[in-house]
Each structure stands twice: as structure tokens, then as C-alpha cells.
Coordinates of C-alpha atoms in Angstrom, one line a residue:
M1 CA 20.2 -11.6 19.6
K2 CA 18.4 -14.6 18.3
P3 CA 18.0 -14.6 14.6
T4 CA 14.5 -14.8 13.2
S5 CA 13.5 -17.2 10.4
N6 CA 11.9 -16.4 7.2
S7 CA 9.1 -19.0 7.6
D8 CA 5.5 -18.4 6.8
E9 CA 4.7 -18.4 10.5
D10 CA 7.0 -15.4 11.1
V11 CA 5.4 -13.5 8.3
A12 CA 1.9 -14.3 9.6
A13 CA 3.0 -13.2 13.1
V14 CA 4.1 -9.8 11.8
L15 CA 0.9 -9.2 9.9
Q16 CA -1.2 -9.9 13.0
S17 CA 0.8 -7.7 15.2
S18 CA 0.2 -4.0 15.5
E19 CA 2.7 -1.5 14.1
S20 CA 3.8 -0.6 17.6
E21 CA 4.8 -4.2 18.5
K22 CA 8.4 -5.4 18.5
D23 CA 9.7 -6.9 15.3
S24 CA 13.2 -8.2 15.6
T25 CA 15.1 -9.2 12.5
S26 CA 18.6 -10.4 11.6
N27 CA 20.3 -11.6 8.5
E28 CA 23.5 -11.5 6.6
E29 CA 23.2 -7.8 5.9
G30 CA 23.2 -6.8 9.5
E31 CA 20.8 -6.2 12.4
E32 CA 18.7 -3.1 13.1
F33 CA 16.7 -3.9 16.2
L34 CA 17.7 -4.3 19.8
P35 CA 16.9 -7.5 21.7
G36 CA 13.6 -7.4 23.5
N37 CA 14.5 -9.7 26.4
E38 CA 16.8 -7.4 28.3
E39 CA 16.1 -6.7 32.0
P40 CA 14.5 -3.3 32.6
C41 CA 16.8 -0.6 33.8
S42 CA 16.2 1.9 36.6
S43 CA 15.5 5.5 35.6
S44 CA 19.0 6.6 36.6
E45 CA 20.6 3.8 34.6
E46 CA 18.4 4.7 31.6
E47 CA 19.5 8.4 31.9
K48 CA 23.2 7.3 32.0
E49 CA 22.7 5.1 29.1
E50 CA 21.0 7.8 27.1
A51 CA 23.8 10.2 27.9
K52 CA 26.4 7.7 26.8
M53 CA 24.5 7.1 23.6
E54 CA 24.4 10.8 22.8
L55 CA 28.1 10.9 23.3
D56 CA 28.5 7.9 21.0
G57 CA 26.3 9.6 18.4
Q58 CA 23.4 7.3 18.7
W59 CA 19.6 8.0 19.0
R60 CA 17.1 5.6 20.5
S61 CA 13.7 5.2 19.1
K62 CA 10.6 6.1 21.2
N63 CA 9.9 2.5 21.9
G64 CA 13.5 1.8 22.7
E65 CA 13.9 -1.0 20.2
I66 CA 16.0 0.7 17.4
L67 CA 19.3 2.6 17.6
W68 CA 19.6 5.3 15.0
C69 CA 22.7 7.3 14.0
P70 CA 22.9 10.8 12.6
T71 CA 25.6 9.7 10.2
H72 CA 25.6 7.0 7.5
E73 CA 29.0 5.6 8.3
E74 CA 27.7 2.2 9.4
T75 CA 24.9 2.0 6.9
L76 CA 25.1 -0.8 4.5
P77 CA 25.0 0.0 0.7
Y78 CA 21.9 -0.8 -1.2
F79 CA 22.3 -3.2 -4.2
P80 CA 18.9 -3.8 -5.9
S81 CA 18.1 -7.2 -7.4
S82 CA 17.7 -7.6 -11.1
I83 CA 14.2 -7.3 -12.6
L84 CA 12.5 -8.5 -15.8
I85 CA 12.8 -6.3 -18.8
P86 CA 10.2 -3.6 -18.3
G87 CA 7.4 -3.2 -20.9
P88 CA 4.9 -5.5 -22.6
T89 CA 5.6 -9.2 -22.1
H90 CA 6.3 -11.6 -24.9
Y91 CA 2.8 -13.1 -24.2
A92 CA 1.2 -9.7 -25.0
T93 CA 3.4 -8.7 -28.0
A94 CA 2.9 -12.1 -29.7
R95 CA -0.9 -11.6 -29.6
I96 CA -1.3 -7.9 -30.5
S97 CA -1.3 -6.9 -34.1
S98 CA -4.2 -4.4 -34.3
P99 CA -6.6 -2.5 -32.0
V100 CA -9.1 -5.4 -32.2
S101 CA -6.5 -8.0 -31.1
A102 CA -5.6 -5.7 -28.2
F103 CA -9.2 -5.6 -27.1
D104 CA -9.4 -9.4 -27.5
L105 CA -6.4 -9.7 -25.3
L106 CA -7.9 -7.7 -22.5
F107 CA -11.4 -9.2 -22.8
A108 CA -10.7 -12.8 -23.7
E109 CA -13.1 -15.2 -25.1
D110 CA -14.0 -16.8 -21.8
L111 CA -14.9 -13.4 -20.4
M112 CA -17.1 -12.6 -23.4
Q113 CA -18.8 -16.0 -23.2
L114 CA -19.5 -15.4 -19.5
I115 CA -21.2 -12.0 -20.2
R116 CA -23.2 -13.4 -23.1
H117 CA -24.4 -16.4 -21.2
F118 CA -25.8 -14.5 -18.2
T119 CA -27.0 -11.6 -20.3
N120 CA -29.1 -13.8 -22.5
L121 CA -30.3 -15.7 -19.5
Q122 CA -31.6 -12.5 -17.9
G123 CA -33.0 -11.2 -21.2
K124 CA -35.2 -14.3 -21.7
R125 CA -36.5 -13.9 -18.1
S126 CA -37.2 -10.2 -18.2
I127 CA -37.7 -8.9 -21.7
K128 CA -40.5 -9.9 -24.1
D129 CA -39.4 -11.1 -27.5
W130 CA -35.8 -11.1 -26.4
K131 CA -33.2 -11.8 -29.1
D132 CA -30.0 -13.4 -27.9
V133 CA -26.9 -11.3 -28.0
E134 CA -24.2 -12.7 -30.3
E135 CA -20.5 -12.1 -29.7
E136 CA -20.2 -9.5 -32.5
E137 CA -23.2 -7.5 -31.0
L138 CA -21.8 -7.6 -27.5
R139 CA -18.4 -6.3 -28.7
A140 CA -20.3 -3.5 -30.5
Y141 CA -22.2 -2.7 -27.3
M142 CA -18.9 -2.6 -25.3
G143 CA -17.4 -0.4 -28.0
L144 CA -20.2 2.1 -27.6
L145 CA -19.5 2.3 -23.9
I146 CA -15.8 2.9 -24.5
L147 CA -16.7 5.5 -27.1
A148 CA -19.0 7.2 -24.7
G149 CA -16.1 7.4 -22.3
L150 CA -13.9 8.8 -25.1
Y151 CA -16.5 11.5 -25.7
R152 CA -16.8 12.0 -21.9
S153 CA -20.5 11.4 -22.3
Q154 CA -21.1 9.8 -18.8
H155 CA -24.1 12.0 -18.1
E156 CA -25.3 12.5 -21.6
S157 CA -28.7 11.0 -22.5
T158 CA -29.0 8.3 -25.1
I159 CA -31.5 10.5 -26.9
S160 CA -28.8 13.1 -27.4
L161 CA -26.2 10.4 -28.5
W162 CA -28.6 8.9 -31.0
D163 CA -30.1 12.2 -32.3
G164 CA -29.9 12.4 -36.1
V165 CA -28.8 16.0 -36.0
T166 CA -26.8 16.7 -32.8
G167 CA -25.9 13.2 -31.9
R168 CA -22.8 11.1 -32.6
V169 CA -22.9 9.3 -36.0
F170 CA -21.3 6.1 -34.6
F171 CA -24.1 5.3 -32.2
P172 CA -27.1 4.9 -34.6
A173 CA -24.8 3.4 -37.2
T174 CA -23.8 0.6 -34.7
M175 CA -27.2 -0.4 -33.2
S176 CA -30.6 1.1 -32.5
Q177 CA -31.3 3.0 -29.4
K178 CA -33.9 0.5 -28.4
R179 CA -31.5 -2.5 -28.8
F180 CA -28.9 -0.6 -26.7
H181 CA -31.5 -0.2 -23.9
Q182 CA -32.5 -3.8 -24.1
I183 CA -28.9 -5.0 -23.6
N184 CA -28.5 -2.4 -20.8
H185 CA -31.4 -3.8 -18.9
A186 CA -30.4 -7.5 -19.4
L187 CA -26.6 -7.1 -18.9
R188 CA -25.6 -9.6 -16.1
F189 CA -22.4 -11.4 -15.0
D190 CA -23.9 -14.1 -12.9
D191 CA -27.2 -15.9 -12.2
R192 CA -28.9 -14.2 -9.3
L193 CA -31.1 -17.2 -8.5
S194 CA -28.1 -19.5 -8.0
R195 CA -25.9 -17.0 -6.3
S196 CA -24.6 -18.1 -2.9
G197 CA -23.2 -16.2 0.1
G198 CA -26.1 -13.8 0.7
R199 CA -25.2 -10.3 1.7
E200 CA -21.8 -11.3 3.0
N201 CA -20.9 -12.1 -0.6
K202 CA -20.6 -8.5 -1.6
L203 CA -18.8 -9.2 -4.9
G204 CA -21.2 -11.9 -5.9
P205 CA -22.7 -10.4 -9.0
I206 CA -19.3 -9.7 -10.6
K207 CA -16.9 -12.0 -8.6
D208 CA -16.1 -14.4 -11.5
L209 CA -15.8 -11.6 -14.0
W210 CA -13.6 -9.5 -11.8
S211 CA -11.2 -12.3 -10.8
K212 CA -10.8 -13.5 -14.4
W213 CA -10.2 -10.0 -15.7
S214 CA -7.9 -8.7 -13.0
S215 CA -5.8 -11.8 -12.9
R216 CA -4.8 -11.2 -16.5
L217 CA -3.2 -7.8 -16.0
P218 CA 0.2 -9.1 -14.8
K219 CA 0.5 -11.3 -17.9
F220 CA 0.7 -8.4 -20.2
F221 CA 3.3 -6.1 -18.7
N222 CA 6.5 -6.2 -16.7
P223 CA 6.7 -3.1 -14.4
G224 CA 9.9 -1.0 -14.2
R225 CA 12.2 -0.5 -11.3
D226 CA 9.9 2.0 -9.7
I227 CA 6.3 1.1 -8.7
C228 CA 3.7 2.8 -6.7
V229 CA 0.9 1.6 -4.4
D230 CA -2.1 3.8 -3.7
E231 CA -5.8 3.9 -3.7
Q232 CA -8.0 4.8 -6.7
L233 CA -11.6 6.0 -6.6
V234 CA -13.8 4.9 -9.5
P235 CA -16.6 7.5 -9.6
F236 CA -20.0 5.9 -8.7
R237 CA -23.1 7.3 -7.0
G238 CA -25.4 4.3 -7.4
R239 CA -26.5 1.9 -4.7
C240 CA -23.7 -0.3 -3.4
S241 CA -23.0 -1.5 0.1
F242 CA -19.2 -0.8 -0.2
K243 CA -19.4 2.6 -1.9
Q244 CA -16.8 4.9 -0.3
Y245 CA -16.7 8.6 0.5
M246 CA -13.3 10.2 0.0
R247 CA -13.4 14.0 0.5
L248 CA -9.9 14.6 -1.0
K249 CA -10.8 12.9 -4.3
P250 CA -12.5 15.0 -7.1
A251 CA -15.4 12.5 -7.4
K252 CA -16.0 12.2 -3.6
Y253 CA -18.1 9.1 -4.0
G254 CA -17.2 5.8 -5.7
L255 CA -15.6 2.4 -5.4
K256 CA -12.2 2.2 -3.9
I257 CA -9.5 0.1 -5.5
W258 CA -6.0 -0.6 -4.2
A259 CA -3.7 -0.3 -7.2
L260 CA -0.1 -1.2 -7.9
C261 CA 1.1 0.8 -10.9
D262 CA 4.2 1.1 -12.9
V263 CA 5.6 4.7 -12.4
K264 CA 6.7 5.3 -15.9
T265 CA 3.6 4.2 -17.8
A266 CA 0.9 4.2 -15.0
Y267 CA 0.0 0.6 -16.1
A268 CA -2.2 -1.0 -13.4
W269 CA -0.2 -4.2 -12.8
R270 CA -2.5 -5.5 -10.0
L271 CA -5.8 -4.3 -8.6
Q272 CA -7.6 -5.2 -5.4
L273 CA -11.2 -4.0 -4.9
Y274 CA -12.0 -2.9 -1.4
T275 CA -15.4 -4.2 -0.3
G276 CA -15.3 -2.9 3.2
R277 CA -15.4 -4.8 6.5
S278 CA -18.0 -7.5 6.9
E279 CA -20.4 -7.1 9.8
S280 CA -19.1 -10.3 11.4
A281 CA -15.4 -9.5 11.0
K282 CA -13.1 -7.9 13.6
R283 CA -11.2 -4.7 12.9
Q284 CA -8.3 -5.5 10.6
V285 CA -4.9 -4.9 12.0
S286 CA -2.1 -3.6 9.7
Q287 CA -4.4 -3.3 6.8
G288 CA -2.0 -1.2 4.8
M289 CA 0.8 -3.7 5.2
Q290 CA -1.4 -6.6 4.1
V291 CA -2.5 -4.7 1.0
V292 CA 1.0 -3.9 -0.1
L293 CA 2.2 -7.5 0.5
D294 CA -0.7 -8.8 -1.5
L295 CA -0.2 -6.4 -4.4
T296 CA 3.6 -7.0 -4.6
D297 CA 3.4 -10.7 -4.4
G298 CA 5.7 -12.3 -7.0
L299 CA 7.8 -9.2 -7.5
K300 CA 11.4 -8.6 -6.5
G301 CA 14.1 -5.9 -7.2
H302 CA 11.5 -3.0 -7.3
T303 CA 11.3 0.1 -5.2
V304 CA 7.7 0.6 -3.8
T305 CA 6.6 4.1 -3.2
M306 CA 3.6 4.7 -0.9
D307 CA 2.0 7.2 1.4
N308 CA 1.7 7.1 5.2
F309 CA -1.4 4.9 5.3
F310 CA 0.8 2.0 4.1
T311 CA 4.3 2.9 5.4
S312 CA 5.5 1.1 8.5
F313 CA 8.8 -0.3 9.8
P314 CA 7.5 -4.0 9.8
L315 CA 6.4 -3.6 6.2
A316 CA 9.9 -2.2 5.2
E317 CA 11.5 -5.2 6.8
E318 CA 9.1 -7.7 5.0
L319 CA 9.7 -6.0 1.7
R320 CA 13.5 -6.1 2.3
K321 CA 13.2 -9.9 2.8
R322 CA 11.5 -10.1 -0.5
K323 CA 14.4 -8.1 -2.1
M324 CA 12.4 -4.9 -2.6
A325 CA 12.9 -1.4 -1.3
L326 CA 10.4 1.0 0.3
V327 CA 10.1 4.8 0.0
G328 CA 7.2 6.3 1.9
T329 CA 5.9 9.1 4.1
L330 CA 5.5 8.4 7.9
R331 CA 3.1 9.5 10.5
I332 CA 4.6 11.1 13.6
N333 CA 3.1 8.6 16.0
K334 CA 5.3 5.7 14.9
P335 CA 7.1 4.4 17.9
E336 CA 10.2 3.5 15.9
L337 CA 11.0 7.2 15.4
P338 CA 13.7 8.9 17.5
P339 CA 12.7 12.1 19.4
Q340 CA 15.5 14.0 17.7
L341 CA 13.5 13.9 14.4
L342 CA 10.3 15.1 16.0
N343 CA 11.4 18.2 17.8
I344 CA 11.3 21.0 15.2
R345 CA 10.8 24.0 17.4
H346 CA 14.2 25.5 16.8
R347 CA 14.8 24.1 13.3
E348 CA 15.4 26.4 10.3
L349 CA 13.0 26.3 7.4
M350 CA 14.0 23.9 4.6
S351 CA 16.3 22.1 6.9
S352 CA 16.8 18.3 6.9
V353 CA 17.8 15.9 9.7
F354 CA 18.7 12.4 8.9
A355 CA 18.8 9.2 11.0
F356 CA 20.4 6.0 9.8
S357 CA 20.3 2.3 10.7
R358 CA 22.1 -0.5 8.9
N359 CA 19.4 -0.9 6.3
A360 CA 17.2 2.1 6.4
T361 CA 17.2 5.9 6.4
L362 CA 14.8 8.4 8.0
V363 CA 14.6 12.1 7.1
S364 CA 12.8 15.0 8.8
Y365 CA 12.2 18.0 6.5
V366 CA 10.7 21.3 7.6
P367 CA 9.2 23.0 4.5
K368 CA 7.5 25.7 6.5
K369 CA 6.9 26.7 10.1
S370 CA 5.4 24.0 12.3
R371 CA 5.4 21.5 9.5
N372 CA 7.4 18.3 9.8
V373 CA 7.6 15.9 6.8
L374 CA 8.9 12.5 7.7
L375 CA 9.9 9.8 5.2
L376 CA 11.4 6.3 5.5
S377 CA 13.5 4.7 2.8
T378 CA 15.4 1.4 2.5
K379 CA 16.7 2.5 -0.9
H380 CA 18.6 5.7 0.0
R381 CA 21.6 5.3 2.3
E382 CA 23.2 8.8 2.2
P383 CA 22.1 12.3 3.4
Q384 CA 21.7 13.8 -0.1
V385 CA 20.0 17.2 -0.4
E386 CA 19.5 19.4 -3.4
I387 CA 21.8 22.4 -3.3
S388 CA 19.4 25.1 -4.6
G389 CA 15.7 25.8 -4.5
K390 CA 13.9 24.4 -1.4
K391 CA 16.8 22.2 -0.5
K392 CA 14.7 19.1 -0.5
P393 CA 16.2 15.7 0.4
Q394 CA 16.7 13.3 -2.4
I395 CA 14.3 10.9 -0.7
I396 CA 11.5 13.5 -1.1
L397 CA 12.4 14.3 -4.7
D398 CA 12.2 10.6 -5.6
Y399 CA 9.0 10.2 -3.6
N400 CA 7.4 13.1 -5.5
K401 CA 8.5 11.7 -8.8
C402 CA 7.0 8.3 -8.2
K403 CA 3.9 8.9 -6.0
G404 CA 1.7 10.3 -8.8
A405 CA 1.5 7.1 -10.8
V406 CA -1.9 6.1 -9.6
D407 CA -3.1 9.7 -10.0
H408 CA -1.9 9.5 -13.6
L409 CA -3.9 6.3 -13.9
D410 CA -7.0 8.2 -12.8
Q411 CA -6.4 10.8 -15.6
V412 CA -5.9 8.3 -18.4
S413 CA -8.5 5.7 -17.3
T414 CA -11.8 7.7 -17.8
I415 CA -12.8 5.3 -20.5
I416 CA -12.2 2.3 -18.3
H417 CA -14.1 4.1 -15.5
Q418 CA -17.2 4.1 -17.8
L419 CA -17.0 0.3 -18.1
F420 CA -16.3 -0.3 -14.4
A421 CA -19.2 1.9 -13.4
K422 CA -21.5 0.0 -15.7
L423 CA -20.5 -3.3 -14.1
F424 CA -21.6 -2.1 -10.7
T425 CA -24.6 -0.1 -11.9
V426 CA -26.5 -2.9 -13.5
T427 CA -25.9 -5.3 -10.7
R428 CA -26.2 -2.9 -7.7
C429 CA -23.7 -5.3 -6.0
Y430 CA -26.8 -7.0 -4.5
N431 CA -29.8 -9.1 -5.6
S432 CA -32.0 -7.0 -7.8
E433 CA -34.3 -7.4 -10.7
S434 CA -35.5 -3.8 -11.2
P435 CA -33.4 -1.5 -13.4
I436 CA -31.8 1.5 -11.6
S437 CA -29.9 4.5 -12.7
Y438 CA -27.7 3.5 -15.6
L439 CA -24.4 4.8 -16.8
I440 CA -26.1 6.3 -19.9
T441 CA -29.7 7.2 -19.2

């Protein structure tokens, strides 16, 4: 077998290939895949070879490229690389001494100046007798948005919030209702008249703000050993060209964000906003793989947990080259799977069947009749199963423990959702001068 290189050209080739294409790899830890340049065998020769493999205790994948074994005798042990000390970085701890300094760290001076500049520009154009927003007033306005999120007042009217009897005392004490509405109408993050790109530039109204803010997140926190990649839906029903419908999410409609989170704290270490496919672009191949590689760029030594939208054998190999492990569910149509894991007709309930290569483990678990749960792991190298209860494999137990990190982020980030929704509501993600439905109406 010819060894493959770790050059950028090889990685690009993997990303452009479909998940069913061949991906041969070889390094000092061992080889998993068979050569792809062998001469084709006749059917009788293939049957003899398959019979010989069964006797030798080997299973061939559906595409014939991988040999799996039902035992882990030849599987190499997993030794994770070292990681940075998990938790807040020195950069963050040196700058945080109070709630105000924590806010300033997240919304730095350059971000606040950007918002002030374009908001004042829009206010002078559209509001009579406009008074420029100063930094202290802008911070007060953002504080009210965060406070509205804390009170879960997303659909509560400003009349109710500012009411002298039934309202919240902090709102009228901070600014008048009229001034709040003025800032609401004028709030902008770019200059519509000088914006370039047209309708293809879907993130135009918030592009600079989003890139500056999201790029700061990795500076504040070092994720632990276990991280999770998943999609998050920020609830939003306004007008936006890349608004998504996700029937399994509680909100159904909103803005989809790919998120990499620390499992222990649910800290969003890196975010990637999904703006949909442009009209001129071709269908993206291996989108899930590209998303994971982008989000994990710069990390090593971590175990990445993901669902079957992202999990693939080429991705597992690329992460292994980056010194990271993968744990994820698999779809049954993957050509790298051996048929022995797919046939569950005569399997007992709560039974597990394992398949091992030198650097990866597959498991098929039957939780109930006609249900086959498949997982791939490059971290687990032994057929461990819990003794009592539902007799789940250790791979599934670890997957369940880590997979909920982004869901936990959804639960704790209602306040931030308020702020995000406001960003998109006032801009409509397109050219617009007329006000539309606001976060607080």
C-alpha cells in the first residue's frame, strides 16, 4: 500500500470527495484500509475469499475497502494528546473583576464604537431631532435587552414593561420608553448605502459585527477534553432569507448556528452561522465534515462528539491526523459498515455487536425490536458494556453524556437569544429602511 501524505492537497481532496469514495490512509500507528488498485476477482474467487475471511475472523465492509474484526486483539491502544488547562484563559481572568468588566470583555470597545457609529448615522437620516447615542446610553440600552431576556419578556409589550404600576422598575429608571423606541428604530451595524455584494452578501448588515464578536470567543476559554459539535436554533420569525425550519426544535423557526461547545460548561467556543446555499453555488459535498473541521481548527487532544449528520469515516481519519478522537452515531447507509452489523433480524434485545479496526471501533446496539443503533468511535478500543440495566455499550454511555452540550447551551442562552434576535430583526438581513416587527413591540 502506498502511504498518503498529510499535505493540504490531500485534505482538500478528501473534503471534495463523497463519503462513499475511497480514502486510504497509512501512518506509524497502522493501516485501516485496503489498497484500491487490486485487480477485480471473479465471483467464485470473491466467495472463496469471503469464506476464508470468515474463518480468519474478519469482516469486509460493504464497499470492500475495510477489514473489520469482531475482536480487539489487533486494535491499537488510544493515547490522547495533552490539552491546555480547561477553564477561563489568563487573558480573560486578567481582565475580569466585576460584572461590568465581564460585559466589556465580551462587547469590546471596537464593537461598541461600531454600533454607535452606524446607529447615529441611521438616526440622523431617519429620525427628526435625533440625539446621538453615547457609549453609556448604548450600554444601558443593551442592558435592558439582556434584562428583558432575564425576565423572559420576549413578547411582552414595552407599554407593559414601562407601566408605572405593573411594569418593571428598572426600565423607566434607565431611559424613557420614547428614547428606547428611537434607538430601536435607528439601531444599525453597517451603512446600507455603502454595502457591497447585493443579495449574495446575506450577512452584509451584521458581517463585521458577527466576525469581530465570534472571533473573540476562543480567547476567553479553553475547552475540556470532551467537546460537542451540533446545530443550534436561535428562535426568530422575522423576514430573513436564511431563516430555517427545524421541526424537531421547540421554536421550529429560526437562525441555524453550528456550535462547538465544551461539554462540562456548555461554553460556546466557536460558532458558525449557516446562511444557506447561494443561488449560484453547487450542492455542497460533505458539508458536515467541513463544518466539524472548521469548528475544531486549532484544537488537539480533544474527543469530539457528534450526531449522524456529521459522522463519517473520512472525518474520523482527518480528526485522527489532527490528534483528536471522534464519537458519533452513524447512518446505516455508510459503505464502510460490514453487513454483520446491519443484520439484526435474529438479534436479542439489548445486545451489542462490535467490529474493530486498528484505530476505530464500531458498535451495533439493539435497544428494541427492529431498531439498530450504530456508533463509530476512535477513542474506545475495547468491547465494554454495562453489566446491569439496559446493557448499553460504553460508547453509547459516553455519547449520551456528551451529546447534550449544545442543548444545554440552548437552555442557558435565552438572554443571548434576545440579543441575537435583535441583531437580525432590525436589519432584516437585507436592505431595508422601514421598521418591522421588533424584539420588544
